Coordinates of C-alpha atoms in Angstrom, one line a residue:
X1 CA 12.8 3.9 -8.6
X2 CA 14.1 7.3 -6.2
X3 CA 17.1 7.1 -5.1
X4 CA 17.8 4.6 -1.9
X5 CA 16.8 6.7 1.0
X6 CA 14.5 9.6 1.1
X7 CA 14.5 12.3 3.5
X8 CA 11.4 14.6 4.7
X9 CA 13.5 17.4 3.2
X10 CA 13.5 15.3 -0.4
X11 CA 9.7 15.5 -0.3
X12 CA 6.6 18.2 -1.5
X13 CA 3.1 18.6 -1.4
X14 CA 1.7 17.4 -4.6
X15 CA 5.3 14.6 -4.9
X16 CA 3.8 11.7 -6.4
X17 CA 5.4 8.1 -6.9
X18 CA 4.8 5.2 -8.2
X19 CA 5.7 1.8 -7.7
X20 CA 6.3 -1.2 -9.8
X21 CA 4.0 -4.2 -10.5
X22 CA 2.8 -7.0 -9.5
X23 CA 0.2 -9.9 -10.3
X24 CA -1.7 -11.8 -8.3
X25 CA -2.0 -15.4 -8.6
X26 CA -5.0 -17.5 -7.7
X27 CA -2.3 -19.6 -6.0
X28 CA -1.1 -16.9 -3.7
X29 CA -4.3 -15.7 -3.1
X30 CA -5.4 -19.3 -1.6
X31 CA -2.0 -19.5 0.0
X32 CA -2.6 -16.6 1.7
X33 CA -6.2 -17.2 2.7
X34 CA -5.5 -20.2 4.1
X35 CA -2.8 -19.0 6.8
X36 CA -4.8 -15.2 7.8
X37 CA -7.8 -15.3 6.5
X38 CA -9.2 -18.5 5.8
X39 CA -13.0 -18.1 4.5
X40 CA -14.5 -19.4 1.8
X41 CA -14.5 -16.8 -1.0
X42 CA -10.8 -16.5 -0.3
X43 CA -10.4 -20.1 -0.8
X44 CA -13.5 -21.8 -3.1
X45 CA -13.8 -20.8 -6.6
X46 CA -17.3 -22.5 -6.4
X47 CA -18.0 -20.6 -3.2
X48 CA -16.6 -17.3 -4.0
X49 CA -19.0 -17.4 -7.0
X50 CA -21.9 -17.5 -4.6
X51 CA -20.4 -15.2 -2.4
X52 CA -20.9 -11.2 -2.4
X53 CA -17.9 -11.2 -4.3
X54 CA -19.2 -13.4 -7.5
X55 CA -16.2 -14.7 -7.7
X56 CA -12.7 -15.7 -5.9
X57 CA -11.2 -12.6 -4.2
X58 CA -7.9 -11.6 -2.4
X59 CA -8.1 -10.9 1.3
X60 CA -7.9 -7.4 1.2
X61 CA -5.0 -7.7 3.8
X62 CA -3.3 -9.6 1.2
X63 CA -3.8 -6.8 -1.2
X64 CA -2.5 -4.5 2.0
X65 CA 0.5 -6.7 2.0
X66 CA 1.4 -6.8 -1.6
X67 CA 1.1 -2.7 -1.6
X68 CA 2.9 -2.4 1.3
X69 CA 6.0 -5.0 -0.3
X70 CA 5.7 -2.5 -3.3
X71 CA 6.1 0.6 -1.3
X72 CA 8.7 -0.7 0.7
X73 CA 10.4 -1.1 -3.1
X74 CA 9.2 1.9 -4.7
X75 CA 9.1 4.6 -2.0
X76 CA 12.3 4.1 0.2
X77 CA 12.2 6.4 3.2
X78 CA 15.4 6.5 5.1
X79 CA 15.0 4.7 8.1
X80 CA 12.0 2.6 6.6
X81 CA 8.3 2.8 6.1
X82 CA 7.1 3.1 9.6
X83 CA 3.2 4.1 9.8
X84 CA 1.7 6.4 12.3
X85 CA -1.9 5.7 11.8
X86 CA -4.3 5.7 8.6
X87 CA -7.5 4.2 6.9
X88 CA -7.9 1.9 4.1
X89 CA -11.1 0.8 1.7
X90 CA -11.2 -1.7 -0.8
X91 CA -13.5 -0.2 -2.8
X92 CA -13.4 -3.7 -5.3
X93 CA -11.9 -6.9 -4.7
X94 CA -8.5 -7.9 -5.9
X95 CA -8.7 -10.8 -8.6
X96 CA -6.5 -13.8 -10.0
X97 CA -4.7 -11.9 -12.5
X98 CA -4.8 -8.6 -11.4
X99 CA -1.9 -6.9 -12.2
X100 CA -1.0 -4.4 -9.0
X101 CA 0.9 -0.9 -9.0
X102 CA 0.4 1.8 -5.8
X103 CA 0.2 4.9 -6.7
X104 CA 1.5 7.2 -3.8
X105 CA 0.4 11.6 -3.8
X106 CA 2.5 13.5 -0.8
X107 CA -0.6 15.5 0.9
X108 CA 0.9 16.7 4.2
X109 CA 4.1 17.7 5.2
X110 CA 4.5 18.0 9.2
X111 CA 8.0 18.8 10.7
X112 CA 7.7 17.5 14.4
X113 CA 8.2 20.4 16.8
X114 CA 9.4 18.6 19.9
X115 CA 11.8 15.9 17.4
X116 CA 13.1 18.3 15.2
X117 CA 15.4 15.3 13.1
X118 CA 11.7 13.8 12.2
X119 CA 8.5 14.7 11.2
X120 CA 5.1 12.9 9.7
X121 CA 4.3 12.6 6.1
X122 CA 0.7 12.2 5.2
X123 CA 0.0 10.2 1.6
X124 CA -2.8 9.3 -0.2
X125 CA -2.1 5.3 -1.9
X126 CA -4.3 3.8 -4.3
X127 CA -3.3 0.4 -5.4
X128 CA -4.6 -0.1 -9.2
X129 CA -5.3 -3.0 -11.0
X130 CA -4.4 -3.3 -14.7
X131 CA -7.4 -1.1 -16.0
X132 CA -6.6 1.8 -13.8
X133 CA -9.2 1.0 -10.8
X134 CA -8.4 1.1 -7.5
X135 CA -8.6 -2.1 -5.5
X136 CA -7.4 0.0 -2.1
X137 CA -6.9 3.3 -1.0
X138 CA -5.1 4.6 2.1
X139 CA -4.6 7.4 3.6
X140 CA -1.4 6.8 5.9
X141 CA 0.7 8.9 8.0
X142 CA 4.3 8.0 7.8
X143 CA 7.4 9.0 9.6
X144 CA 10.4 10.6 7.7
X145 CA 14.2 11.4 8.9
X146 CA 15.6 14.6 8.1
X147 CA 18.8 14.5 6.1
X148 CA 21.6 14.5 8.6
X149 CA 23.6 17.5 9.1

């Protein structure tokens, strides 16, 4: 894990991080479903396997909130993890078992003009399941602190 609090001027183009693991459950993927996203493939092994998913599936906002618990771990901006803006795609569904890690590439550097103790970070994340795959990918803007003076 870096060092507790990361400033804009700790970071590169190209940085990379990654985060530690973790596994998904079919009990916290029900749990889950049942308080934000309550529909059947989320919740019905026998419905999830009729389902476009062919089996039961995380929410991918529960997959959103496991990577984002993991970067909040993993990748500790000073001042917190606060997003700007972004898009994610699940490009395959998170499974009972899965076994989670984000993996984080620094692609944009932009030192605000106007707030010059700030600027925006722009990252590529792919959360991975055990085999390598990606389950999301996001491409987020994040605000970072320079170090103070």
């Amino acid at each position: 894990m870096p060092d507790r609090d990361l400033y804009l001027d700790d970071l590169h183009v190209g940085q990379t991080f990654t985060t530690a693991s973790i596994t998904v459950t079919t009990e916290a993927i029900k749990a889950f479903a049942r308080e934000y996203d309550p529909q059947p493939f989320h919740l019905d092994e026998a419905a999830a396997q009729d389902s476009l998913f062919g089996g039961l599936a995380a929410s991918g906002w529960h997959t959103a909130a496991l990577s984002m618990r993991l970067m909040v771990d993993g990748l500790p901006f000073a001042g917190g993890l606060i997003g700007v803006g972004g898009e994610t795609t699940w490009p395959r569904p998170t499974r009972p078992g899965d076994v989670l890690t984000v993996h984080v590439e620094v692609l944009e550097i932009i030192p605000s003009k106007s707030r010059p103790e700030r600027g925006i970070v722009r990252t590529r994340n792919e959360t991975r399941n055990q085999n390598g795959e990606p389950v999301q990918i996001s491409h987020l803007g994040i605000v970072a602190w320079r170090r103070p003076m």
